[in-house]
Coordinates of C-alpha atoms in Angstrom, one line a residue:
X1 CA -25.5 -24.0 -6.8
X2 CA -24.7 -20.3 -8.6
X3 CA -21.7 -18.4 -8.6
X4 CA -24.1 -15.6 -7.0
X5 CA -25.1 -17.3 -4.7
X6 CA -21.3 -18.1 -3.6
X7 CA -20.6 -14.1 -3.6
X8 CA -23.9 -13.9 -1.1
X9 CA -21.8 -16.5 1.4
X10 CA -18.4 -14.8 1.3
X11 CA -19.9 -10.9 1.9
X12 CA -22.2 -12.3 4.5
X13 CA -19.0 -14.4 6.0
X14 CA -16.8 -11.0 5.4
X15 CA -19.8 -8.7 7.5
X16 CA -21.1 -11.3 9.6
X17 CA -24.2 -9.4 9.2
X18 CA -27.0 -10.3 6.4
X19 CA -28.2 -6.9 6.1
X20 CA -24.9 -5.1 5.5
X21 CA -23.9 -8.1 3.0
X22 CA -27.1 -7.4 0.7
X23 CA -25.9 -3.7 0.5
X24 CA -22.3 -4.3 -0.4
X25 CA -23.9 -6.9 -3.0
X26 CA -26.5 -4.6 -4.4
X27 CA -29.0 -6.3 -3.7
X28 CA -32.4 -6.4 -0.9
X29 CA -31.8 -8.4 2.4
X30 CA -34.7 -11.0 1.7
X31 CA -33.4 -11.7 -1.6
X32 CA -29.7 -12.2 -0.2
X33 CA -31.1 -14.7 2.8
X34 CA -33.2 -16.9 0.2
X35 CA -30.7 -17.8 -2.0
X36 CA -27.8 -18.6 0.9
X37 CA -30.7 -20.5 2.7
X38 CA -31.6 -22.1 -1.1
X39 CA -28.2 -23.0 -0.9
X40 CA -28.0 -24.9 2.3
X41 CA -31.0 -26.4 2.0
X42 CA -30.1 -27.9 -1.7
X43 CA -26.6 -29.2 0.3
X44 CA -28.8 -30.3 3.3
X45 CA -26.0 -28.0 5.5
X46 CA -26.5 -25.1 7.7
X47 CA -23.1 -22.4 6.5
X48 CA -23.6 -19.9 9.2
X49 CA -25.0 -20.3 13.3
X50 CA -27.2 -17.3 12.8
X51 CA -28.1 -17.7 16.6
X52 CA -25.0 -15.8 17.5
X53 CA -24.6 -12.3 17.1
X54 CA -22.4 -11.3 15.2
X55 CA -23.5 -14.6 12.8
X56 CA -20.5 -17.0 12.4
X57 CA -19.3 -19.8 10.3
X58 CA -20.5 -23.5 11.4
X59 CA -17.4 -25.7 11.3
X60 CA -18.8 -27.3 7.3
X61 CA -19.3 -23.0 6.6
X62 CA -16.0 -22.3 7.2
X63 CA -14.4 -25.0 4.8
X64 CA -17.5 -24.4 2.3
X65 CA -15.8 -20.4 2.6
X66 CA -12.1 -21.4 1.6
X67 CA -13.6 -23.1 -1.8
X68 CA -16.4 -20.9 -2.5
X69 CA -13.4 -18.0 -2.4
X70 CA -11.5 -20.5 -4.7
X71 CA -14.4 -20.8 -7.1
X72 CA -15.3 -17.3 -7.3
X73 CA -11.6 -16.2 -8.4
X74 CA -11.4 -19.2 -10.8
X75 CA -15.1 -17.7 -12.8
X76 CA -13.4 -14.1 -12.8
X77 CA -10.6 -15.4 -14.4
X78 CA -12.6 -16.4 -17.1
X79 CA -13.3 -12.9 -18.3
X80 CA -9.4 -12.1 -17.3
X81 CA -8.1 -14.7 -20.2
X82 CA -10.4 -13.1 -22.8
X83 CA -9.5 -9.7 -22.0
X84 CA -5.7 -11.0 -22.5
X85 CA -6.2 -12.7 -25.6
X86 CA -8.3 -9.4 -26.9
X87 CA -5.3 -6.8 -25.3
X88 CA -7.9 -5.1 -24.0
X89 CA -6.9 -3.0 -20.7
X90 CA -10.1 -1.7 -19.4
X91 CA -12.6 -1.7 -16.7
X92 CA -12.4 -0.7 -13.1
X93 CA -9.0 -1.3 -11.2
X94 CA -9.0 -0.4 -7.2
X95 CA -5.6 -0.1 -5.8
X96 CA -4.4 1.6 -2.6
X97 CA -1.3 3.6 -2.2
X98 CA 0.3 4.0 1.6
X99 CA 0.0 7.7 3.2
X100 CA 3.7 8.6 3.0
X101 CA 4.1 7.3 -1.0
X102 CA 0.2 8.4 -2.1
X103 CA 0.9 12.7 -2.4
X104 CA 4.1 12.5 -4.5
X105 CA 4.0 9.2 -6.4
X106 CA 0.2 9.7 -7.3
X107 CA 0.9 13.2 -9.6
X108 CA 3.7 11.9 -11.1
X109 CA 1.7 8.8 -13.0
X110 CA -2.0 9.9 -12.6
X111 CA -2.7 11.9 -15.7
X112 CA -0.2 9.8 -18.1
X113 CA -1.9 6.7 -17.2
X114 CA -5.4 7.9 -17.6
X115 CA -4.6 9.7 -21.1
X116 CA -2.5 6.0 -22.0
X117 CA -5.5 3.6 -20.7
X118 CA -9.1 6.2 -21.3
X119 CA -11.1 2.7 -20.8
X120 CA -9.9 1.9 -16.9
X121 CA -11.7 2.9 -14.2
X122 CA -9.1 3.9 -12.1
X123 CA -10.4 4.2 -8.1
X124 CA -7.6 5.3 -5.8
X125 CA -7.7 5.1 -1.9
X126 CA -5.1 5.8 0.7
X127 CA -4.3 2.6 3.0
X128 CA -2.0 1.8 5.3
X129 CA 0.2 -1.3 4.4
X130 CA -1.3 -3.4 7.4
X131 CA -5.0 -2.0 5.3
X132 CA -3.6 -3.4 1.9
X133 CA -2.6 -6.2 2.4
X134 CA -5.4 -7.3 4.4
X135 CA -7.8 -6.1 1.3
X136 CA -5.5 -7.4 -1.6
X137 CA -5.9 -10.6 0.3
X138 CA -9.5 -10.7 0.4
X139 CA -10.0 -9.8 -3.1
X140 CA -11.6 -6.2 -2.3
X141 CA -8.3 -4.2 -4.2
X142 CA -6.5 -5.5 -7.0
X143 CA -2.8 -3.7 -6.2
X144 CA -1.2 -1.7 -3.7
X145 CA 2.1 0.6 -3.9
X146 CA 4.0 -0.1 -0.7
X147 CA 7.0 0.0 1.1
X148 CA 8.6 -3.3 0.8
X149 CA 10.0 -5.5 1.3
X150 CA 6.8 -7.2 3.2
X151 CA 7.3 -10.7 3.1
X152 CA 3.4 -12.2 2.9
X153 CA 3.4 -15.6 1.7
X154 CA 0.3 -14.3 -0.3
X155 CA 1.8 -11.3 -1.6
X156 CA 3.5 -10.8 -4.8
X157 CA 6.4 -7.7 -5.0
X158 CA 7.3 -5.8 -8.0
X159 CA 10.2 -3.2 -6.9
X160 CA 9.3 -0.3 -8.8
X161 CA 12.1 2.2 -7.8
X162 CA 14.1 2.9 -4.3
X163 CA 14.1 6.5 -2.6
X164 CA 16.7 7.5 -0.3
X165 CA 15.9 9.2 2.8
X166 CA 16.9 12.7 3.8
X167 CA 17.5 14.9 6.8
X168 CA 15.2 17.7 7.4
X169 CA 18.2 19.4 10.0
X170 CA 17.2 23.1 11.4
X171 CA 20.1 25.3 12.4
X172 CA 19.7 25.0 16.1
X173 CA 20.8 20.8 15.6
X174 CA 24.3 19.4 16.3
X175 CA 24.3 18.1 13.0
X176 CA 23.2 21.6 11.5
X177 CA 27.2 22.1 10.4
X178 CA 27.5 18.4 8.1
X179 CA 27.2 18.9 4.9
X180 CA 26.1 15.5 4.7
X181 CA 24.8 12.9 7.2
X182 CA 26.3 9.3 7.9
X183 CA 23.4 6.8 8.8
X184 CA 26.1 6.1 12.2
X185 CA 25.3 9.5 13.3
X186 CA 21.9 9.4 13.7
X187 CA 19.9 9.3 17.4
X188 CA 17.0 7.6 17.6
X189 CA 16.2 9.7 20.4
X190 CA 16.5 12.9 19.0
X191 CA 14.2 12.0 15.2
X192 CA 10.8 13.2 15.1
X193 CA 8.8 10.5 13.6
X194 CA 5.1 9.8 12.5
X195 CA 2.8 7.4 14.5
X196 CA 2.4 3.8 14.4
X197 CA 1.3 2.2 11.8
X198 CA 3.0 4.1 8.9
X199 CA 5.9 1.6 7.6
X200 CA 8.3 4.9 6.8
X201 CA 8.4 5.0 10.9
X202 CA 9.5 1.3 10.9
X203 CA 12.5 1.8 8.1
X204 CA 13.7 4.8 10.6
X205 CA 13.5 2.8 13.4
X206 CA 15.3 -0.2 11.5
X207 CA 18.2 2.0 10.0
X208 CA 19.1 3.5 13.3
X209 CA 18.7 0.6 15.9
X210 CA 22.4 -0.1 15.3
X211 CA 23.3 3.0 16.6
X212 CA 21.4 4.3 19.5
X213 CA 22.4 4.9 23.0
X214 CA 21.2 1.5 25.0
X215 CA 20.3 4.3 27.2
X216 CA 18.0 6.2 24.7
X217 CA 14.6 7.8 25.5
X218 CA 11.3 6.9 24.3
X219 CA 10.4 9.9 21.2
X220 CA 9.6 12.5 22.8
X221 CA 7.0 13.5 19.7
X222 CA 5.6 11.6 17.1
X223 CA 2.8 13.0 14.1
X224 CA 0.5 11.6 11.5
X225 CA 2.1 14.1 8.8
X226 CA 5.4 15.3 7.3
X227 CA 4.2 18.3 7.2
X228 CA 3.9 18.5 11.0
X229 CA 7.0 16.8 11.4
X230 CA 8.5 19.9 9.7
X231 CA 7.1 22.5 11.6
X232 CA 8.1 20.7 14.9
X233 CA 11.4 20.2 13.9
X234 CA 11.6 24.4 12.8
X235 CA 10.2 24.5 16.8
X236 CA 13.7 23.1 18.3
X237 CA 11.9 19.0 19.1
X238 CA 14.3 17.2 17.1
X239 CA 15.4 16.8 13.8
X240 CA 13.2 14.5 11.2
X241 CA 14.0 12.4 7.7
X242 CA 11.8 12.5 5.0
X243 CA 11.8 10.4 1.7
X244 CA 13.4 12.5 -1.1
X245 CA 10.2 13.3 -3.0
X246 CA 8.7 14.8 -0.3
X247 CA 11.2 17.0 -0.1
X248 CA 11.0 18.3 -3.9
X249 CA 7.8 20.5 -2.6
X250 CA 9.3 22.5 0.4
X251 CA 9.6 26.0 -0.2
X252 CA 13.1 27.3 -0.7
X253 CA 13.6 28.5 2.4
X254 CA 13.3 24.8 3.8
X255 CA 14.9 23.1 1.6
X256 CA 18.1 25.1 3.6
X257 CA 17.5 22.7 6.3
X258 CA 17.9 19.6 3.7
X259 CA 21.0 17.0 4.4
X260 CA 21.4 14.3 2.1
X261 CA 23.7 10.8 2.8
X262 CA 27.0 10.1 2.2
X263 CA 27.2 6.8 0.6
X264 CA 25.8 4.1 1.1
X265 CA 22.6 6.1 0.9
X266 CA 19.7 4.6 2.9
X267 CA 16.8 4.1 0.6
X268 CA 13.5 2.9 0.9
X269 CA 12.0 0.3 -1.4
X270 CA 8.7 0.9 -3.6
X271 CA 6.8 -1.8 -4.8
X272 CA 4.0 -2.6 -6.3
X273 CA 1.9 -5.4 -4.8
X274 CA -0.8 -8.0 -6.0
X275 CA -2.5 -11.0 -4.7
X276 CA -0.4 -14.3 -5.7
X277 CA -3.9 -15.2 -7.7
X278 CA -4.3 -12.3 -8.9
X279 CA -6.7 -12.3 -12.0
X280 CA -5.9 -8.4 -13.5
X281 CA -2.4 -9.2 -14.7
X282 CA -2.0 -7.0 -18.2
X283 CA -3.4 -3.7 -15.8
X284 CA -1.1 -4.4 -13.5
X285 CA 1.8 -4.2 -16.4
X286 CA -0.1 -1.3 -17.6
X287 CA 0.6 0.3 -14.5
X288 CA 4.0 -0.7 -13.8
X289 CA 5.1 0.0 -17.0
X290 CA 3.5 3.8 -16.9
X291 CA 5.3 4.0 -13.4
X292 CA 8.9 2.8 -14.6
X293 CA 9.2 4.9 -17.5
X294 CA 7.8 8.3 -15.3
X295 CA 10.9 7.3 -12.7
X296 CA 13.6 6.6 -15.5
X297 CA 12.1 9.9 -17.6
X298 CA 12.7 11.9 -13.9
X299 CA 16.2 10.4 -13.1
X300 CA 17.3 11.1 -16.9
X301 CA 15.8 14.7 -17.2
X302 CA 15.0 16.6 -13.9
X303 CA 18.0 15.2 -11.5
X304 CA 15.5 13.3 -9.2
X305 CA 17.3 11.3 -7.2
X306 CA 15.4 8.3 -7.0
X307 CA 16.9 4.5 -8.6
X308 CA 14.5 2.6 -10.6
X309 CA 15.1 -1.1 -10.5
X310 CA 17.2 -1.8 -13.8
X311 CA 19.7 0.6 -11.9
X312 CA 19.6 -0.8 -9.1
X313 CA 20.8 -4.0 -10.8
X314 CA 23.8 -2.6 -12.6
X315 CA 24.9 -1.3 -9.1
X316 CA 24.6 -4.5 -7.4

C-alpha cells in the first residue's frame, strides 16, 4: 500500500470516473487503474462497483475513503512540520475569495503580499461561499475569505475586519432627503439585491426581516453584480446597499446617492477560513497578518471606514 496509490482512490472516488481521475492526477488512465486494482487485490477487497455508471464506492470503499483521506493529510503534514521548523513560507497556496469581497479586498493585499512572500505560488479563484467551503473541505483549497459567520463544524474562522453596509439612495427615493439611514427604515420590498447564492444577499435579507411589511412583495429585481444593481437603482427599481469598499470606486457623481448608518452601523463580518486540519498554518499567518496590517494602515491613514478585529474588541 502507497500513499499514491491512496491519492488514485480519493480522485477516482471524488470523479467517479477513472479517466477524469488519471488527468487531475497527472498521470495515464491504465496506469491509474493498475495500481487502485494492485491495491484491492493486495487487500483481497473490491473499493469501487465499477458496474455502475457513474462508478461508486462498495460499502468496505467508502470506509477505506474516510481513512485513506486521513492518511493522505497526516503524510502532507510531514513536509508542513519541516517547513515550520525551517520558517520557510513558500510553495503554492490556492485560496478562493467570494464575488462580492474578491474586486476590492484582492488590490488592497495582492502586490504587498507577493513583494513580502516572492517564494508562494499564490493561485486565486472567485467562489461562492457554498463553493469554498465545499473545496476547503475536500482538501482542493487551502483558505477562503468569506463572509462569516458560517458556522461549519469543519471550518475554522479568523475575523479579519467588519465592513458596514451603505445605501446606494437615488434622488427619486423616499429616503433620498435622510442624511443618514436607520436599519428600521429599510423595506425589504423596495432593495434591489443580487441573486441567490451570494451571502451579501442573505446579510440584507437577515438585517431587514425585522422590519418588513408582513404584507411585502417578492423583489421585484435581483442581479449578479453591484454594478448592475447601481444602474437599476439610477432607473427608478428600488434603492440598493452595498458594502463600504465597493463604494470607494463610484465616480463622484454617485457617490451623491451614498447614505451611510446612524449607529449601530450594520456591518458585515470578513474572515478568513481554513480546514480544522488544515496542514498550511504559517501561510495562512502570512496572509492574515499582510491582510490586518493593510486594514489597520487604511483606517489609520485614508479614513476607510472599515474595523479590524482588535477594534472591534475595544468596542465591545
Amino acid at each position: 500500500m502507497t500513499i499514491t496509490q491512496l491519492k488514485y482512490i480519493l480522485a477516482v472516488a471524488e470523479h467517479r470516473n477513472f479517466t477524469v481521475a488519471s488527468e487531475h492526477c497527472f498521470v495515464t488512465q491504465p496506469t491509474l487503474s493498475m495500481q487502485i486494482q494492485k491495491l484491492e487485490d493486495e487487500l483481497d477487497i473490491i473499493i469501487f462497483n465499477r458496474a455502475k455508471k457513474p462508478i461508486s464506492l462498495t460499502e468496505i470503499g467508502e470506509k477505506i475513503v474516510i481513512q485513506a483521506k486521513t492518511i493522505v493529510e497526516e503524510s502532507n503534514r510531514i513536509n508542513d512540520i519541516v517547513d515550520q521548523q525551517k520558517g520557510y513560507i513558500g510553495g503554492e497556496f490556492k485560496i478562493a475569495i467570494i464575488p462580492t469581497i474578491m474586486p476590492t479586498l484582492l488590490p488592497m493585499f495582492l502586490k504587498t503580499f507577493n513583494n513580502k512572500y516572492p517564494k508562494v505560488n499564490l493561485q486565486i479563484e472567485e467562489l461562492t461561499t457554498e463553493e469554498c467551503i465545499k473545496k476547503l473541505i475536500d482538501g482542493h483549497i487551502d483558505a477562503a475569505i468569506a463572509a462569516t459567520p458560517l458556522e461549519n463544524p469543519k471550518i475554522k474562522e479568523k475575523p479579519l475586519y467588519y465592513e458596514p453596509f451603505i445605501g446606494f439612495v437615488p434622488d427619486y427615493h423616499k429616503l433620498s432627503h435622510k442624511k443618514k439611514l436607520t436599519v428600521n427604515e429599510l423595506d425589504s420590498d423596495d432593495i434591489l439585491l443580487l441573486k441567490d447564492g451570494h451571502c451579501f444577499k442573505e446579510s440584507i435579507l437577515n438585517m431587514c426581516s425585522s422590519f418588513s411589511s408582513p404584507n411585502a412583495k417578492s423583489f421585484r429585481l435581483e442581479s449578479g453584480s453591484f454594478d448592475t444593481l447601481i444602474k437599476l437603482s439610477k432607473e427608478n427599481l428600488g434603492m440598493t446597499l452595498l458594502p463600504y469598499l465597493h463604494s470607494l470606486d463610484l465616480s463622484n457623481e454617485d457617490k451623491h446617492f451614498l447614505r451611510e448608518f446612524e449607529a449601530p452601523v450594520p456591518a458585515r463580518e470578513v474572515s478568513l477560513l481554513y480546514n480544522k486540519s488544515q496542514l498550511k498554518m504559517q501561510l495562512i499567518e502570512a496572509l492574515k497578518t499582510t491582510i490586518d496590517g493593510i486594514v489597520r494602515g487604511a483606517i489609520s491613514f485614508n479614513d476607510v471606514k472599515i474595523i479590524s478585529p482588535i477594534a472591534q474588541k475595544k468596542t465591545n
